[in-house]
Amino acid sequence: MENTKKITRKSQTLRKTLFAILGGIGLLFGYLFIEANANVPTKLEVNQSIPDFTATDVTGKTVSNTTLKGKKAIVVFERFVGCPVCNAHVHQLMQEYKKMKEKGIELIVIYESSNENLMKYATTEEIPFTLIADPNGTLYDTFGVTKSMAKVLKGFVFKGGKTAANEGEKAYRGKYEMDGSKSRLTAEFLINTDGTIANAHYAQYLNDNLSMEVIKNF
């Protein structure tokens, strides 16, 4: 009798696991179908000039394609302030920022978060470089940065996103609202002094970042 109960419990657990897997696969294909029929912004390419844009950073300073002329710049589009995977990446950038500054490189990081939330993050985490809040996603569209829940899930489950999230959670000094799109992907652009793009990296999944070696050698 006891063995029968154990077998029954194992069968029930196996069925639940199987249903969860099938449900996850179904959800993934559902996202893929929706995204295949969605409007996707045009991506920028190497040697192309960066588009015209004007924004205000968290300190009130104006940042635009004009203010970047004559300087090398790295423009990073993260997701939102409460994304621990993004926090892990930003801490990697912070470790290299001193060398970037010595080379005269401007580092600009954009978040799909409110200015209030981003200001709290900048102050609490002591972020030394330029931060821009873009809660409406205007700059994301301008630079062709996309969304994909399927790719976010792919990165979290299969591409080290969970590990990066754990590292990012540990690195946080404060607690922040997750106020951006959960399906948002990231992107990074290395920009030459003449305003042309030296490298355009669009994430293919969550935690798909431009190699730090590429950034170091820019």
PDB file of C-alpha atoms in Angstrom, residues 64-184:
ATOM      1  CA  SER A  64      22.523  65.205 -27.801  1.00  0.00           C
ATOM      2  CA  ASN A  65      24.198  63.986 -30.957  1.00  0.00           C
ATOM      3  CA  THR A  66      25.617  67.519 -31.252  1.00  0.00           C
ATOM      4  CA  THR A  67      27.183  67.549 -27.769  1.00  0.00           C
ATOM      5  CA  LEU A  68      28.883  64.221 -28.544  1.00  0.00           C
ATOM      6  CA  LYS A  69      30.575  65.495 -31.712  1.00  0.00           C
ATOM      7  CA  GLY A  70      34.353  65.466 -31.363  1.00  0.00           C
ATOM      8  CA  LYS A  71      34.257  62.855 -28.587  1.00  0.00           C
ATOM      9  CA  LYS A  72      34.329  59.105 -28.470  1.00  0.00           C
ATOM     10  CA  ALA A  73      31.242  57.816 -26.719  1.00  0.00           C
ATOM     11  CA  ILE A  74      29.719  54.588 -25.497  1.00  0.00           C
ATOM     12  CA  VAL A  75      25.921  54.664 -25.378  1.00  0.00           C
ATOM     13  CA  VAL A  76      24.329  51.821 -23.431  1.00  0.00           C
ATOM     14  CA  PHE A  77      20.618  51.033 -23.363  1.00  0.00           C
ATOM     15  CA  GLU A  78      19.769  49.009 -20.267  1.00  0.00           C
ATOM     16  CA  ARG A  79      16.266  47.843 -19.337  1.00  0.00           C
ATOM     17  CA  PHE A  80      15.011  49.476 -16.122  1.00  0.00           C
ATOM     18  CA  VAL A  81      16.545  50.384 -12.774  1.00  0.00           C
ATOM     19  CA  GLY A  82      15.034  47.393 -10.963  1.00  0.00           C
ATOM     20  CA  CYS A  83      16.577  44.890 -13.396  1.00  0.00           C
ATOM     21  CA  PRO A  84      19.326  43.032 -11.464  1.00  0.00           C
ATOM     22  CA  VAL A  85      20.890  41.689 -14.684  1.00  0.00           C
ATOM     23  CA  CYS A  86      21.375  45.284 -15.832  1.00  0.00           C
ATOM     24  CA  ASN A  87      22.774  46.222 -12.428  1.00  0.00           C
ATOM     25  CA  ALA A  88      25.418  43.501 -12.756  1.00  0.00           C
ATOM     26  CA  HIS A  89      26.406  44.886 -16.167  1.00  0.00           C
ATOM     27  CA  VAL A  90      26.520  48.486 -14.929  1.00  0.00           C
ATOM     28  CA  HIS A  91      28.867  47.471 -12.122  1.00  0.00           C
ATOM     29  CA  GLN A  92      31.187  45.956 -14.747  1.00  0.00           C
ATOM     30  CA  LEU A  93      31.121  49.269 -16.608  1.00  0.00           C
ATOM     31  CA  MET A  94      31.851  51.139 -13.377  1.00  0.00           C
ATOM     32  CA  GLN A  95      35.021  49.109 -12.932  1.00  0.00           C
ATOM     33  CA  GLU A  96      36.244  50.272 -16.349  1.00  0.00           C
ATOM     34  CA  TYR A  97      34.956  53.846 -16.179  1.00  0.00           C
ATOM     35  CA  LYS A  98      38.144  55.408 -14.801  1.00  0.00           C
ATOM     36  CA  LYS A  99      40.118  54.097 -17.792  1.00  0.00           C
ATOM     37  CA  MET A 100      37.386  55.271 -20.183  1.00  0.00           C
ATOM     38  CA  LYS A 101      37.506  58.745 -18.675  1.00  0.00           C
ATOM     39  CA  GLU A 102      41.296  58.867 -18.988  1.00  0.00           C
ATOM     40  CA  LYS A 103      40.900  58.061 -22.695  1.00  0.00           C
ATOM     41  CA  GLY A 104      38.330  60.844 -23.081  1.00  0.00           C
ATOM     42  CA  ILE A 105      35.411  58.491 -23.691  1.00  0.00           C
ATOM     43  CA  GLU A 106      31.907  59.603 -22.699  1.00  0.00           C
ATOM     44  CA  LEU A 107      29.793  56.845 -21.119  1.00  0.00           C
ATOM     45  CA  ILE A 108      26.039  57.345 -21.334  1.00  0.00           C
ATOM     46  CA  VAL A 109      23.608  54.796 -19.918  1.00  0.00           C
ATOM     47  CA  ILE A 110      19.898  55.008 -20.694  1.00  0.00           C
ATOM     48  CA  TYR A 111      17.122  53.375 -18.680  1.00  0.00           C
ATOM     49  CA  GLU A 112      13.448  52.835 -19.407  1.00  0.00           C
ATOM     50  CA  SER A 113      12.663  54.218 -15.949  1.00  0.00           C
ATOM     51  CA  SER A 114      11.289  57.415 -14.467  1.00  0.00           C
ATOM     52  CA  ASN A 115      13.714  60.234 -13.719  1.00  0.00           C
ATOM     53  CA  GLU A 116      12.818  59.966 -10.029  1.00  0.00           C
ATOM     54  CA  ASN A 117      13.630  56.265  -9.858  1.00  0.00           C
ATOM     55  CA  LEU A 118      16.840  56.736 -11.842  1.00  0.00           C
ATOM     56  CA  MET A 119      17.941  59.649  -9.661  1.00  0.00           C
ATOM     57  CA  LYS A 120      17.505  57.466  -6.573  1.00  0.00           C
ATOM     58  CA  TYR A 121      19.582  54.752  -8.253  1.00  0.00           C
ATOM     59  CA  ALA A 122      22.315  57.197  -9.306  1.00  0.00           C
ATOM     60  CA  THR A 123      22.631  58.608  -5.794  1.00  0.00           C
ATOM     61  CA  THR A 124      22.385  55.349  -3.842  1.00  0.00           C
ATOM     62  CA  GLU A 125      24.692  53.339  -6.104  1.00  0.00           C
ATOM     63  CA  GLU A 126      27.063  56.316  -6.631  1.00  0.00           C
ATOM     64  CA  ILE A 127      27.026  56.010 -10.424  1.00  0.00           C
ATOM     65  CA  PRO A 128      29.816  58.274 -11.815  1.00  0.00           C
ATOM     66  CA  PHE A 129      28.721  58.510 -15.463  1.00  0.00           C
ATOM     67  CA  THR A 130      25.816  60.053 -17.378  1.00  0.00           C
ATOM     68  CA  LEU A 131      22.383  58.509 -16.786  1.00  0.00           C
ATOM     69  CA  ILE A 132      19.300  59.314 -18.854  1.00  0.00           C
ATOM     70  CA  ALA A 133      15.721  58.339 -18.035  1.00  0.00           C
ATOM     71  CA  ASP A 134      13.569  57.400 -21.038  1.00  0.00           C
ATOM     72  CA  PRO A 135      10.326  56.051 -19.537  1.00  0.00           C
ATOM     73  CA  ASN A 136       8.395  56.416 -22.792  1.00  0.00           C
ATOM     74  CA  GLY A 137      11.015  54.559 -24.845  1.00  0.00           C
ATOM     75  CA  THR A 138      11.549  57.418 -27.302  1.00  0.00           C
ATOM     76  CA  LEU A 139      15.339  57.008 -27.458  1.00  0.00           C
ATOM     77  CA  TYR A 140      14.988  53.227 -27.622  1.00  0.00           C
ATOM     78  CA  ASP A 141      12.870  53.588 -30.762  1.00  0.00           C
ATOM     79  CA  THR A 142      15.257  56.177 -32.219  1.00  0.00           C
ATOM     80  CA  PHE A 143      18.203  53.795 -31.836  1.00  0.00           C
ATOM     81  CA  GLY A 144      16.215  50.729 -32.949  1.00  0.00           C
ATOM     82  CA  VAL A 145      16.276  48.955 -29.570  1.00  0.00           C
ATOM     83  CA  THR A 146      13.637  46.227 -29.468  1.00  0.00           C
ATOM     84  CA  LYS A 147      11.510  44.170 -27.088  1.00  0.00           C
ATOM     85  CA  SER A 148      11.103  40.405 -26.941  1.00  0.00           C
ATOM     86  CA  MET A 149       9.762  38.453 -23.985  1.00  0.00           C
ATOM     87  CA  ALA A 150      10.807  35.219 -25.695  1.00  0.00           C
ATOM     88  CA  LYS A 151      14.432  36.405 -25.867  1.00  0.00           C
ATOM     89  CA  VAL A 152      14.307  37.666 -22.285  1.00  0.00           C
ATOM     90  CA  LEU A 153      13.144  34.235 -21.117  1.00  0.00           C
ATOM     91  CA  LYS A 154      15.766  32.530 -23.291  1.00  0.00           C
ATOM     92  CA  GLY A 155      18.517  34.586 -21.681  1.00  0.00           C
ATOM     93  CA  PHE A 156      17.268  34.067 -18.156  1.00  0.00           C
ATOM     94  CA  VAL A 157      16.867  30.303 -18.452  1.00  0.00           C
ATOM     95  CA  PHE A 158      19.579  29.259 -20.915  1.00  0.00           C
ATOM     96  CA  LYS A 159      22.160  32.061 -21.241  1.00  0.00           C
ATOM     97  CA  GLY A 160      23.325  32.876 -17.727  1.00  0.00           C
ATOM     98  CA  GLY A 161      20.652  35.452 -16.963  1.00  0.00           C
ATOM     99  CA  LYS A 162      19.708  33.854 -13.657  1.00  0.00           C
ATOM    100  CA  THR A 163      23.326  33.897 -12.455  1.00  0.00           C
ATOM    101  CA  ALA A 164      23.749  37.517 -13.557  1.00  0.00           C
ATOM    102  CA  ALA A 165      20.504  38.402 -11.773  1.00  0.00           C
ATOM    103  CA  ASN A 166      21.810  36.887  -8.534  1.00  0.00           C
ATOM    104  CA  GLU A 167      25.060  38.868  -8.882  1.00  0.00           C
ATOM    105  CA  GLY A 168      23.133  42.047  -9.607  1.00  0.00           C
ATOM    106  CA  GLU A 169      20.849  41.548  -6.616  1.00  0.00           C
ATOM    107  CA  LYS A 170      23.864  41.200  -4.311  1.00  0.00           C
ATOM    108  CA  ALA A 171      25.455  44.350  -5.766  1.00  0.00           C
ATOM    109  CA  TYR A 172      22.409  46.548  -5.129  1.00  0.00           C
ATOM    110  CA  ARG A 173      22.693  49.009  -2.253  1.00  0.00           C
ATOM    111  CA  GLY A 174      19.037  49.976  -2.424  1.00  0.00           C
ATOM    112  CA  LYS A 175      15.604  48.775  -3.531  1.00  0.00           C
ATOM    113  CA  TYR A 176      14.143  50.075  -6.790  1.00  0.00           C
ATOM    114  CA  GLU A 177      10.856  49.906  -8.598  1.00  0.00           C
ATOM    115  CA  MET A 178      10.679  47.726 -11.716  1.00  0.00           C
ATOM    116  CA  ASP A 179       9.081  50.480 -13.772  1.00  0.00           C
ATOM    117  CA  GLY A 180      10.025  49.524 -17.329  1.00  0.00           C
ATOM    118  CA  SER A 181       8.878  46.967 -19.874  1.00  0.00           C
ATOM    119  CA  LYS A 182       9.655  43.404 -18.770  1.00  0.00           C
ATOM    120  CA  SER A 183      10.198  42.428 -22.427  1.00  0.00           C
ATOM    121  CA  ARG A 184      12.793  45.150 -23.099  1.00  0.00           C
TER     122      ARG A 184
END
